[in-house]
Coordinates of C-alpha atoms in Angstrom, one line a residue:
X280 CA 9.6 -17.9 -20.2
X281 CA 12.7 -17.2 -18.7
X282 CA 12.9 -18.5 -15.1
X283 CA 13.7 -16.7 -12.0
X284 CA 17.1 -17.6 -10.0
X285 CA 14.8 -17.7 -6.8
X286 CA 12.8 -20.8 -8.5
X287 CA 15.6 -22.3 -9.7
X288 CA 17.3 -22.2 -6.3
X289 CA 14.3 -24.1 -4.7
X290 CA 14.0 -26.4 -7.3
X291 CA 17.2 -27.2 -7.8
X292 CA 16.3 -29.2 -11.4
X293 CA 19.2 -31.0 -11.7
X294 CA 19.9 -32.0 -15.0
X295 CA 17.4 -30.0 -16.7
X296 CA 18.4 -26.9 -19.6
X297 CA 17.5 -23.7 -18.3
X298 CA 17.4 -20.2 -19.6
X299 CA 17.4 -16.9 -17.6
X300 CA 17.8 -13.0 -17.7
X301 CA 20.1 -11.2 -15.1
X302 CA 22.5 -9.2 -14.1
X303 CA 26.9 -9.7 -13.9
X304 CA 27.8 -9.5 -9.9
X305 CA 31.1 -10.6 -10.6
X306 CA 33.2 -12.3 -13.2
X307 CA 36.1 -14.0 -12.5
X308 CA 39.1 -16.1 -14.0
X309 CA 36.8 -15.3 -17.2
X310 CA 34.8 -18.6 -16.4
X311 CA 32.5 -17.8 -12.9
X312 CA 29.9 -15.8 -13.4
X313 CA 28.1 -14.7 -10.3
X314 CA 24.0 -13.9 -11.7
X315 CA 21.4 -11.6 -9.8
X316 CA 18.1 -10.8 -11.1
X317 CA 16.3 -9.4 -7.5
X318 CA 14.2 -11.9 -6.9
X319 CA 16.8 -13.3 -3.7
X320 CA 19.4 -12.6 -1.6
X321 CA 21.4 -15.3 -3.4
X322 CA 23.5 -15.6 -6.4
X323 CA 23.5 -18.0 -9.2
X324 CA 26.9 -19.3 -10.3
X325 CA 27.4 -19.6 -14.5
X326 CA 30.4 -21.4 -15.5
X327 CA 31.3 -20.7 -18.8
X328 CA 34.2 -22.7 -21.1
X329 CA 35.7 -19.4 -22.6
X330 CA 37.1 -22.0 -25.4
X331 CA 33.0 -21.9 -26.7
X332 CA 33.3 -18.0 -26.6
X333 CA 34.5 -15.2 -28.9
X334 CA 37.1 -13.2 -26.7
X335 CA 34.9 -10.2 -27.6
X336 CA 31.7 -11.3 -26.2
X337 CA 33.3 -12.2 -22.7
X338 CA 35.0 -8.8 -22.8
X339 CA 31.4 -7.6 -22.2
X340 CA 30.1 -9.7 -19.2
X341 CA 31.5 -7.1 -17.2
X342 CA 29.8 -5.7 -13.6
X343 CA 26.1 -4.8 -13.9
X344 CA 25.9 -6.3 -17.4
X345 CA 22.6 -7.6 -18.2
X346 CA 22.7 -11.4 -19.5
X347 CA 20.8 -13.5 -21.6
X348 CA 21.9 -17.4 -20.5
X349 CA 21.0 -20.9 -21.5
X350 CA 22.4 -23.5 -20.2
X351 CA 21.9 -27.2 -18.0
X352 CA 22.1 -27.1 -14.2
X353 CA 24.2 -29.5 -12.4
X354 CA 25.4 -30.1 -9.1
X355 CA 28.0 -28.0 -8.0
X356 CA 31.6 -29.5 -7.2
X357 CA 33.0 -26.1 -5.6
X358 CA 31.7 -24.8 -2.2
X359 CA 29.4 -21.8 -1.6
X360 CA 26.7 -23.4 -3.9
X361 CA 25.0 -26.3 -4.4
X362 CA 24.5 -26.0 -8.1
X363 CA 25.7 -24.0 -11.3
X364 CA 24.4 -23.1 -14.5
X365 CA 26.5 -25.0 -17.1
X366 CA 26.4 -22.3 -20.1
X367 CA 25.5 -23.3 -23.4
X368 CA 24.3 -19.7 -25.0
X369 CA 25.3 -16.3 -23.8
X370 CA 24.2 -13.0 -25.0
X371 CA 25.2 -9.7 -23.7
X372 CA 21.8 -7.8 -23.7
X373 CA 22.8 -4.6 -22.2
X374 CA 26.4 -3.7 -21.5
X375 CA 27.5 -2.5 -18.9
X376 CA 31.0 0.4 -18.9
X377 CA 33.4 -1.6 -15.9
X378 CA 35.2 1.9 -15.4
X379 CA 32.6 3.6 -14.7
X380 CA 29.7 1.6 -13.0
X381 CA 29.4 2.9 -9.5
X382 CA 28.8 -0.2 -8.3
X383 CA 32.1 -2.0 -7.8
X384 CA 31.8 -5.5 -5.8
X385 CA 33.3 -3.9 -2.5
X386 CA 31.5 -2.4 0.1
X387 CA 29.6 0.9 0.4
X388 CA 28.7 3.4 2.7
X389 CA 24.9 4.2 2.5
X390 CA 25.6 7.4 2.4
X391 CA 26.9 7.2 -0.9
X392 CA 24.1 5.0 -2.3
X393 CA 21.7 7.4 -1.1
X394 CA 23.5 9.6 -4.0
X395 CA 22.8 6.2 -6.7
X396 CA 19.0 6.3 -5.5
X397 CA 18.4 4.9 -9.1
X398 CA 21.0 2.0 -9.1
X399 CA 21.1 1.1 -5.0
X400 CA 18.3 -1.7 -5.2
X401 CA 21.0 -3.6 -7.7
X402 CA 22.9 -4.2 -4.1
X403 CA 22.3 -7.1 -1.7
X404 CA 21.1 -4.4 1.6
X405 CA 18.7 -2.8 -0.6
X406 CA 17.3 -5.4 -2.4
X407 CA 16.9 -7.2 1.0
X408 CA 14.7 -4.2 1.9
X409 CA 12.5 -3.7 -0.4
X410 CA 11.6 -7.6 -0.5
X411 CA 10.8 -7.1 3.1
X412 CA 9.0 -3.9 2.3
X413 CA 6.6 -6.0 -0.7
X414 CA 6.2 -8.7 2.0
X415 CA 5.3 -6.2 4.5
X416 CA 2.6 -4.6 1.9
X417 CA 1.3 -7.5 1.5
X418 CA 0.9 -9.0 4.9
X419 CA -1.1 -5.3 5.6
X420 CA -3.5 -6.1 3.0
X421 CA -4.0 -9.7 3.6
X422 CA -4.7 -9.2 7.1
X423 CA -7.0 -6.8 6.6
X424 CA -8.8 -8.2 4.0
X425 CA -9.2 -11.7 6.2
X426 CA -10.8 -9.4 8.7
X427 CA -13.5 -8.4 6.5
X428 CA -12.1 -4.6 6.5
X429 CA -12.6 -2.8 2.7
X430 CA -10.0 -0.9 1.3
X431 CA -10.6 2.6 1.0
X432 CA -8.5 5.3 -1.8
X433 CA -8.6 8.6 0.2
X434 CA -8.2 11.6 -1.0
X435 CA -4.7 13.1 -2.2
X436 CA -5.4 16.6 -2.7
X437 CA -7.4 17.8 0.4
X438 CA -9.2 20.8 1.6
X439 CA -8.6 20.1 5.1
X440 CA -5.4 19.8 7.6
X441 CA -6.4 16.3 9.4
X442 CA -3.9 17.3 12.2
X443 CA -4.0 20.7 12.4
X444 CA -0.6 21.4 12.1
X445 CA -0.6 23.5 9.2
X446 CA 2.8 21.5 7.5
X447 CA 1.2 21.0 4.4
X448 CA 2.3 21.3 0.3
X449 CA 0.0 23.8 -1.3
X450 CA -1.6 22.5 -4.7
X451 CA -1.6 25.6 -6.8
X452 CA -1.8 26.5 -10.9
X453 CA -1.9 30.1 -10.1
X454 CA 0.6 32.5 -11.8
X455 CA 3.7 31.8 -9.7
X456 CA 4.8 35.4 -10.5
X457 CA 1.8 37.1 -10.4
X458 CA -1.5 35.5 -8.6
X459 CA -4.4 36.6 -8.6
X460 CA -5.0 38.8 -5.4
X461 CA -8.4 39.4 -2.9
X462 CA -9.0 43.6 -2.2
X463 CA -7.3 42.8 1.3
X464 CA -4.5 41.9 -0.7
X465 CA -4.1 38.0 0.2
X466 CA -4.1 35.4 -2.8
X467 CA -7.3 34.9 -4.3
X468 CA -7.8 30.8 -4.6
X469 CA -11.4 30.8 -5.8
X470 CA -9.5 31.6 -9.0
X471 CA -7.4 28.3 -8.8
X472 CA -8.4 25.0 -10.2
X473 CA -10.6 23.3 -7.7
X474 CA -12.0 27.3 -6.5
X475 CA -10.4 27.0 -3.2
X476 CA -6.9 26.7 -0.9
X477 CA -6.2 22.9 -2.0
X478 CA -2.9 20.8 -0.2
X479 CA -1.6 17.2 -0.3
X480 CA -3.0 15.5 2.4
X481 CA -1.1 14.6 6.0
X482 CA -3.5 11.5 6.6
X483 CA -6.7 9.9 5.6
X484 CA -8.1 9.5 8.7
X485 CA -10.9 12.4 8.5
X486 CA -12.1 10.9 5.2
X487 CA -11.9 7.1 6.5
X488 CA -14.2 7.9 9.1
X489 CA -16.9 8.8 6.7
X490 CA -15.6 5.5 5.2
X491 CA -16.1 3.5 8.7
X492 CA -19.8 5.2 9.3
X493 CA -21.0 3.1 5.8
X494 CA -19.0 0.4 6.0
X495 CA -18.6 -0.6 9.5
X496 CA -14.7 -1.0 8.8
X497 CA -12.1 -0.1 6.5
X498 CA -8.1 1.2 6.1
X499 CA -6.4 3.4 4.2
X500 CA -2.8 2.8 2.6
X501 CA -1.8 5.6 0.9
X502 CA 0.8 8.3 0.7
X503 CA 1.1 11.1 2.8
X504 CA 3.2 14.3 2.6
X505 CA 4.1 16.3 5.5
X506 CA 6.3 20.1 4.7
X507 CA 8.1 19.9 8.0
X508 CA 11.7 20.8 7.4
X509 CA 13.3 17.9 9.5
X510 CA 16.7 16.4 8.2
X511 CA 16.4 13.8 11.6
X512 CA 17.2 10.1 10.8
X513 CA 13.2 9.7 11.3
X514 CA 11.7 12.2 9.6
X515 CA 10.4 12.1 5.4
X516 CA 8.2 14.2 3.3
X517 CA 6.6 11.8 1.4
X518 CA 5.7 8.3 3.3
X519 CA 2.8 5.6 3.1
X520 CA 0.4 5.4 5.9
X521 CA -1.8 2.9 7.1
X522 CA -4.8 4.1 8.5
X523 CA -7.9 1.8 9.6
X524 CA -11.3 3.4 11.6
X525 CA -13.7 0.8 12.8
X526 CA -17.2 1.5 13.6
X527 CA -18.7 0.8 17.4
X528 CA -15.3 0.1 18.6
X529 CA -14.0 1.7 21.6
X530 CA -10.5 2.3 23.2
X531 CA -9.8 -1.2 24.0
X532 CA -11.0 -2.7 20.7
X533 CA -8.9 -0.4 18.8
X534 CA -5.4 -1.2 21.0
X535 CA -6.7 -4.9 20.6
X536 CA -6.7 -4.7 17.0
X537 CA -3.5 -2.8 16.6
X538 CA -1.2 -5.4 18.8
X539 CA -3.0 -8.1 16.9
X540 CA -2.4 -6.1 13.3
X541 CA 1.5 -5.8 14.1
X542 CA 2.2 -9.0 15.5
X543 CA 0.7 -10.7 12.3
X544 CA 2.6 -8.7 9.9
X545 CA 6.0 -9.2 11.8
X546 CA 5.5 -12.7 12.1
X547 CA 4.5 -12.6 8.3
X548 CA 7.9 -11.1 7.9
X549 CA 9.7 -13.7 9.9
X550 CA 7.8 -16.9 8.3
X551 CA 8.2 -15.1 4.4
X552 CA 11.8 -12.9 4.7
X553 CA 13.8 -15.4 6.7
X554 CA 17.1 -15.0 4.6
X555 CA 16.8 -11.3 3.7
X556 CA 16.4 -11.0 7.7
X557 CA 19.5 -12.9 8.5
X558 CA 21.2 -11.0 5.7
X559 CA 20.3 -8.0 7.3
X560 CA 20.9 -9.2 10.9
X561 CA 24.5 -9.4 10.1
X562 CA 24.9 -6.5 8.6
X563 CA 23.9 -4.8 11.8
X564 CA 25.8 -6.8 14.1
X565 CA 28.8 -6.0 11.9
X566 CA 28.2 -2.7 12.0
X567 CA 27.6 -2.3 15.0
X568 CA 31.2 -3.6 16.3
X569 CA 32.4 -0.4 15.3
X570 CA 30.0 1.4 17.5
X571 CA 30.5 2.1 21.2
X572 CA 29.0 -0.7 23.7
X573 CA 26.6 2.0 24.9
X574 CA 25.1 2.6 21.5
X575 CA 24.7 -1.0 20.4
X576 CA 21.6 -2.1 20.4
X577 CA 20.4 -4.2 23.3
X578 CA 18.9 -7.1 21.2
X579 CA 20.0 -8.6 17.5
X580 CA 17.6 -8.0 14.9
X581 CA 15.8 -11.0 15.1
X582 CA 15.3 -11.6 18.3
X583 CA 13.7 -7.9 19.1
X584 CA 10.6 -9.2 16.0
X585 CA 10.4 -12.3 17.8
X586 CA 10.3 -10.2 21.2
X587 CA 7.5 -8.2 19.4
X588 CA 5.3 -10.9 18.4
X589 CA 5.6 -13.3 21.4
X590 CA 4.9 -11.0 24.1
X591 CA 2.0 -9.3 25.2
X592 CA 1.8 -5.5 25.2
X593 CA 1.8 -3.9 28.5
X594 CA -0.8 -1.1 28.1
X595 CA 0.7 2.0 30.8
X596 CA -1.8 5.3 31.2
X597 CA -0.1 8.1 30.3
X598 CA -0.4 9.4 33.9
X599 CA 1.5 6.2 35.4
X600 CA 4.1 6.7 33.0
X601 CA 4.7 10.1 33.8
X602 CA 5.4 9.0 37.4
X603 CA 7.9 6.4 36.3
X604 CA 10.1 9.2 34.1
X605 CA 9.7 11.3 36.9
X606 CA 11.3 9.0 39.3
X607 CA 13.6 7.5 36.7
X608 CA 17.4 7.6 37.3
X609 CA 18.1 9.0 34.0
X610 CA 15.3 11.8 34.8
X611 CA 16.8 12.5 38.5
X612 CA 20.4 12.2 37.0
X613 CA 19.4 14.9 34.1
X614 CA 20.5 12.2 32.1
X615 CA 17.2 12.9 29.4
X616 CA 17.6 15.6 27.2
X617 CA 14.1 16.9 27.7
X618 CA 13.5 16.4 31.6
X619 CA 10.0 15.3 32.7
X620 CA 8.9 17.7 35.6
X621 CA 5.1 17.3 35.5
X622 CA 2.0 15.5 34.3
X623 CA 1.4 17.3 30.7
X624 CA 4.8 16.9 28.9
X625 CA 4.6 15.7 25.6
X626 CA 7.2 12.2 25.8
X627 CA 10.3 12.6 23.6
X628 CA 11.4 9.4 21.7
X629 CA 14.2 9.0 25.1
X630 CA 11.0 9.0 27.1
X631 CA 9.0 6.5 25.0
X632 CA 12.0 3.9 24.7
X633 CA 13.2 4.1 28.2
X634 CA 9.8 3.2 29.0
X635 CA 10.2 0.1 26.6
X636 CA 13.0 -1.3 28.7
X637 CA 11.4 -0.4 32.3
X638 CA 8.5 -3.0 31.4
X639 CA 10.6 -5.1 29.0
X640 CA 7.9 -5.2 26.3
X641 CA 6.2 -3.3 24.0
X642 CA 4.0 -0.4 25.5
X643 CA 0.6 1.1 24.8
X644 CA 0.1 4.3 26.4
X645 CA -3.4 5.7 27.0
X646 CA -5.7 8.6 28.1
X647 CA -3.3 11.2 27.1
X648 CA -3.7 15.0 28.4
X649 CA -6.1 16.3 26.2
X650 CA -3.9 19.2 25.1
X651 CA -1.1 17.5 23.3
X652 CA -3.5 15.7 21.3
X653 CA -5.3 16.2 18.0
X654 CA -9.2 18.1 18.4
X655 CA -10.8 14.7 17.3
X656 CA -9.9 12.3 20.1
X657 CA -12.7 11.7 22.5
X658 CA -12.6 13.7 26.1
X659 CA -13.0 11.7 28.8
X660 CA -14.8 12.5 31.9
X661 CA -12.3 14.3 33.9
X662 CA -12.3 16.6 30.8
X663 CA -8.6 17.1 31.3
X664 CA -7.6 13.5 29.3
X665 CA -8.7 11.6 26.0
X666 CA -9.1 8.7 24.9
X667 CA -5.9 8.4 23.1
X668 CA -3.2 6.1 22.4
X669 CA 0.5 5.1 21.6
X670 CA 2.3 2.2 20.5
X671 CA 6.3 1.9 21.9
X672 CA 8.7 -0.5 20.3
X673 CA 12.1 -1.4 20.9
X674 CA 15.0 0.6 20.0
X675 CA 12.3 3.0 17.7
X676 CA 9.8 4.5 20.2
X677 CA 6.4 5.3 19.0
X678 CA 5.3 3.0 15.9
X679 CA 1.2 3.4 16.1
X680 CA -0.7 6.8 17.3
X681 CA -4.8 6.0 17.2
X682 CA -7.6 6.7 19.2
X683 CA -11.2 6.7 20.0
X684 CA -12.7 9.4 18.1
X685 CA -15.2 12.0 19.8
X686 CA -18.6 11.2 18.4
X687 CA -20.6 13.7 20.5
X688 CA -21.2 16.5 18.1
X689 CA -21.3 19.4 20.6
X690 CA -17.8 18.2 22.4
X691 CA -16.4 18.0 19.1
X692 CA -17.7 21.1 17.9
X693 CA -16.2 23.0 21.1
X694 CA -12.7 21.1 20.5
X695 CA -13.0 22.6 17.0
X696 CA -13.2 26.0 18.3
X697 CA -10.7 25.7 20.6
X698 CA -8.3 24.6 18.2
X699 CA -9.4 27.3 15.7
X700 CA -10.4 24.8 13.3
X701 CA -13.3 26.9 10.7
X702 CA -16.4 24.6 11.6
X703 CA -17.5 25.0 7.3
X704 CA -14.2 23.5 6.5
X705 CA -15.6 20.4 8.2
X706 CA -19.0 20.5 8.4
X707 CA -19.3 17.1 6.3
X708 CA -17.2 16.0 8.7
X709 CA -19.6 16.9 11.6
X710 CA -22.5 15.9 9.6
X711 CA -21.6 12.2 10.7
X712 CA -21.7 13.6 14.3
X713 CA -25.7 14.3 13.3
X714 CA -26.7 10.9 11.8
X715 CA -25.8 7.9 13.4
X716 CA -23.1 8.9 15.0
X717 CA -21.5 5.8 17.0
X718 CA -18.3 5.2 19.1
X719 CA -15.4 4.3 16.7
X720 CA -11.9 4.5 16.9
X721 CA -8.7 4.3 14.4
X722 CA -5.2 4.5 14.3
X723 CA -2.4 5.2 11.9
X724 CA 0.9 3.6 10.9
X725 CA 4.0 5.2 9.2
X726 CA 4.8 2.5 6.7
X727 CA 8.0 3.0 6.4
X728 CA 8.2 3.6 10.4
X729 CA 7.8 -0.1 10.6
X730 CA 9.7 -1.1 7.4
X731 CA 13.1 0.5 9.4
X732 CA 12.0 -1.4 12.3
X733 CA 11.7 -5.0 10.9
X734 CA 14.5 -4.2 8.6
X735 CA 16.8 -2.9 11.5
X736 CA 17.8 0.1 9.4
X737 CA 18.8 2.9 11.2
X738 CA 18.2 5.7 8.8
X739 CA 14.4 6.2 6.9
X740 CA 16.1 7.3 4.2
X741 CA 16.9 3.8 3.8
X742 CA 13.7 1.7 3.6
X743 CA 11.8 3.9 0.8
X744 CA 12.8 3.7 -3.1
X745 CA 13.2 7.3 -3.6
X746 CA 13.5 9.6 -0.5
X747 CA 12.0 13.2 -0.6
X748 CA 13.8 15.1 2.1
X749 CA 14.4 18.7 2.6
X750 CA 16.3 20.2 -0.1
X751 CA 15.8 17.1 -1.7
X752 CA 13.9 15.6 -4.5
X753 CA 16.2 13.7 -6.7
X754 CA 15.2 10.6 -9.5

């Protein structure tokens, strides 16, 4: 089997005959070939003596040309590599048209490789994030699974709006054109497939519960789809979320096991991703020359992961926080765009990382007012907060929403009212408020929130394969 340029880079088997499958970077003085096959950051030089070749054959090792190559590996006697691939065989297995492959060896705007979705990963920035993305993945599930949580596959197509909301994608086979209709007039769904109004889900959370009440502790990591018609930088309709609940766990154990879950997976990335990092450091640092010295970030990318995983999270109430944006410059100034007045506002991403830099670390905020927050976080005592909380990161704002979820069944039952959520829709969610019912507590985590911040990306577009966006649903 052919072997992988990765492998042969950290072996370095001098002297040995090697063959391998990739792709044509470049091709120059029609003897260096520079090889990529995505399995690194780095490139594998082929030399090849054109006087062994047919003229017609090196006509073809053109720009994203797919190669066949045998050859012996030696050390290298020009700088930028330590060895080469000496080529003995060539073949040309998929050619590749030089005039029109839009991926010329210059540099390109990511804007316009949001446009080559389908041939972007080909180039060194987005093959550098998706290898952090996989190592990311991974780290999730390891950690997890070396604290004795189980996986659990939640539902896709749902019954039930887990945030209330109401932004969800309808799952229909109904005649587009001509459903069938109730006497009041309204679509009928107990003639669609599953007999009932059916969506994609918004989170797993409602169903992981059920989960944590069996199996002590779990987490889901699934997709997610949200119909909220947001073009910001921050915002997709189709993302991965992790999810874990965890049974006789309050507050505190939850915001435990969330600083403890991030700063294992970052350093995870730091230990496994080292080069794609630096790759990706310097990307930012030279695009952010061309920025004004107000919007440059305050740290470089690596430093703000190691910030994150060596320092302790200062946990803030929601209530002392509000008192420090009150008294804030910027808030005094009417520098904010939304301006904190009084105890209730809902923080704004400006709120969240200004909060960030006042305490110079990451920031858990709890016991938020109890009506900016979801029906299934417990009520505390003064009945005006819950038991809720956010994670605050560097440069990104909130990163991790979770809480301790309300296990009494007659206070949930009234927050279910109050929110005007139909208590049938849910009463196999309540049932678990009948037998057995424990304090637990959960949170969730936007995948690819945290891919853009380990990756430094500024746009989430960025840091998934395929985006699905307003107006957009392309490849």
């Amino acid at each position: 089997m052919a072997q992988s340029i990765k492998e042969i880079l950290e072996k370095k088997p001098v002297g040995s005959t090697l063959s391998l499958n990739a792709w044509v970077r470049t091709f120059r003085s029609n003897r260096f070939i520079a090889l990529s096959d995505g399995s690194c950051l780095k490139t594998l030089q082929a030399v090849v003596d054109f006087e062994n070749f047919e003229e017609p054959l090196l006509r073809k090792v053109t720009t994203g040309a797919a190669l066949q190559l045998t050859g012996d590996l030696v050390s290298s006697q020009g700088r930028g590599q330590d060895v080469e691939l000496q080529v003995t065989e060539l073949a040309v297995l998929g050619e590749s048209s030089a005039e029109h492959y839009p991926l010329q060896p210059k540099k390109h705007s990511l804007e316009f490789l949001r446009e080559v979705a389908h041939l972007r990963m080909r180039t060194n920035t987005f093959g550098a994030i998706m290898r952090v993305r996989h190592n990311l993945s991974f780290a999730i599930h390891q950690y997890f699974h070396q604290k004795g949580f189980f996986n659990l596959h939640t539902p896709i197509i749902t019954g039930s709006d887990a945030e209330g909301a109401g932004e969800m994608f309808n799952v229909s086979i109904l005649d587009k054109k001509n459903p069938p209709l109730t006497p009041e007039g309204a679509i009928d769904y107990k003639e669609d497939f599953f007999g009932k109004e059916t969506n994609l889900t918004v989170s797993g959370q409602l169903e992981a519960e059920l989960g944590a009440m069996g199996l002590g502790k779990v987490y889901t990591f699934g997709p997610t789809f949200r119909a909220e018609n947001s073009n910001t930088a921050r915002h997709l309709a189709e993302f991965w979320m992790i999810e874990p609940e965890v049974a006789f766990a309050n507050l505190e154990d939850n915001m435990d096991l969330a600083e403890d879950f991030l700063k294992y997976v970052i350093r995870f990335a730091l230990e496994h991703c080292r080069e794609d990092l630096e790759f990706l450091e310097k990307r930012l640092l030279d695009e952010e020359k061309t920025k004004p010295q107000t919007e440059r970030s305050a740290m470089p990318l690596l430093e703000k992961l190691q910030f994150v995983a060596e320092n302790n999270f200062r946990r803030v109430s929601y209530t002392e926080a509000i008192e420090i944006l009150r008294n804030s410059k910027p808030n005094k100034k009417k520098k904010f765009q939304y301006l904190i007045e009084e105890w209730g506002a809902d923080l704004q991403s400006e709120h969240e990382k200004f909060l960030v830099k006042h305490f110079k670390a990451p920031v858990i905020l709890f016991d938020y007012p109890a009506k900016i927050k979801a029906f299934y976080m417990r009520l505390n005592e003064d009945e005006k907060t819950v038991r809720a909380m956010d994670i605050l990161f560097p440069g990104i704002g909130e990163i991790v929403g979770g809480s301790q979820r309300e296990e009494r069944h007659d206070v949930l039952l009234a927050k279910m009212k109050e929110f005007n959520i139909d208590e049938e829709e849910l009463s196999w969610y309540l049932d678990t408020r009948k037998f057995g019912t424990c304090e637990h507590s959960g949170f969730g985590l936007g995948f690819e929130r945290l891919v853009l911040f380990v990756t430094g990306m500024g746009n989430i577009r960025d840091v998934i394969p395929f985006p699905r966006t307003p107006g957009n649903a392309a490849f």
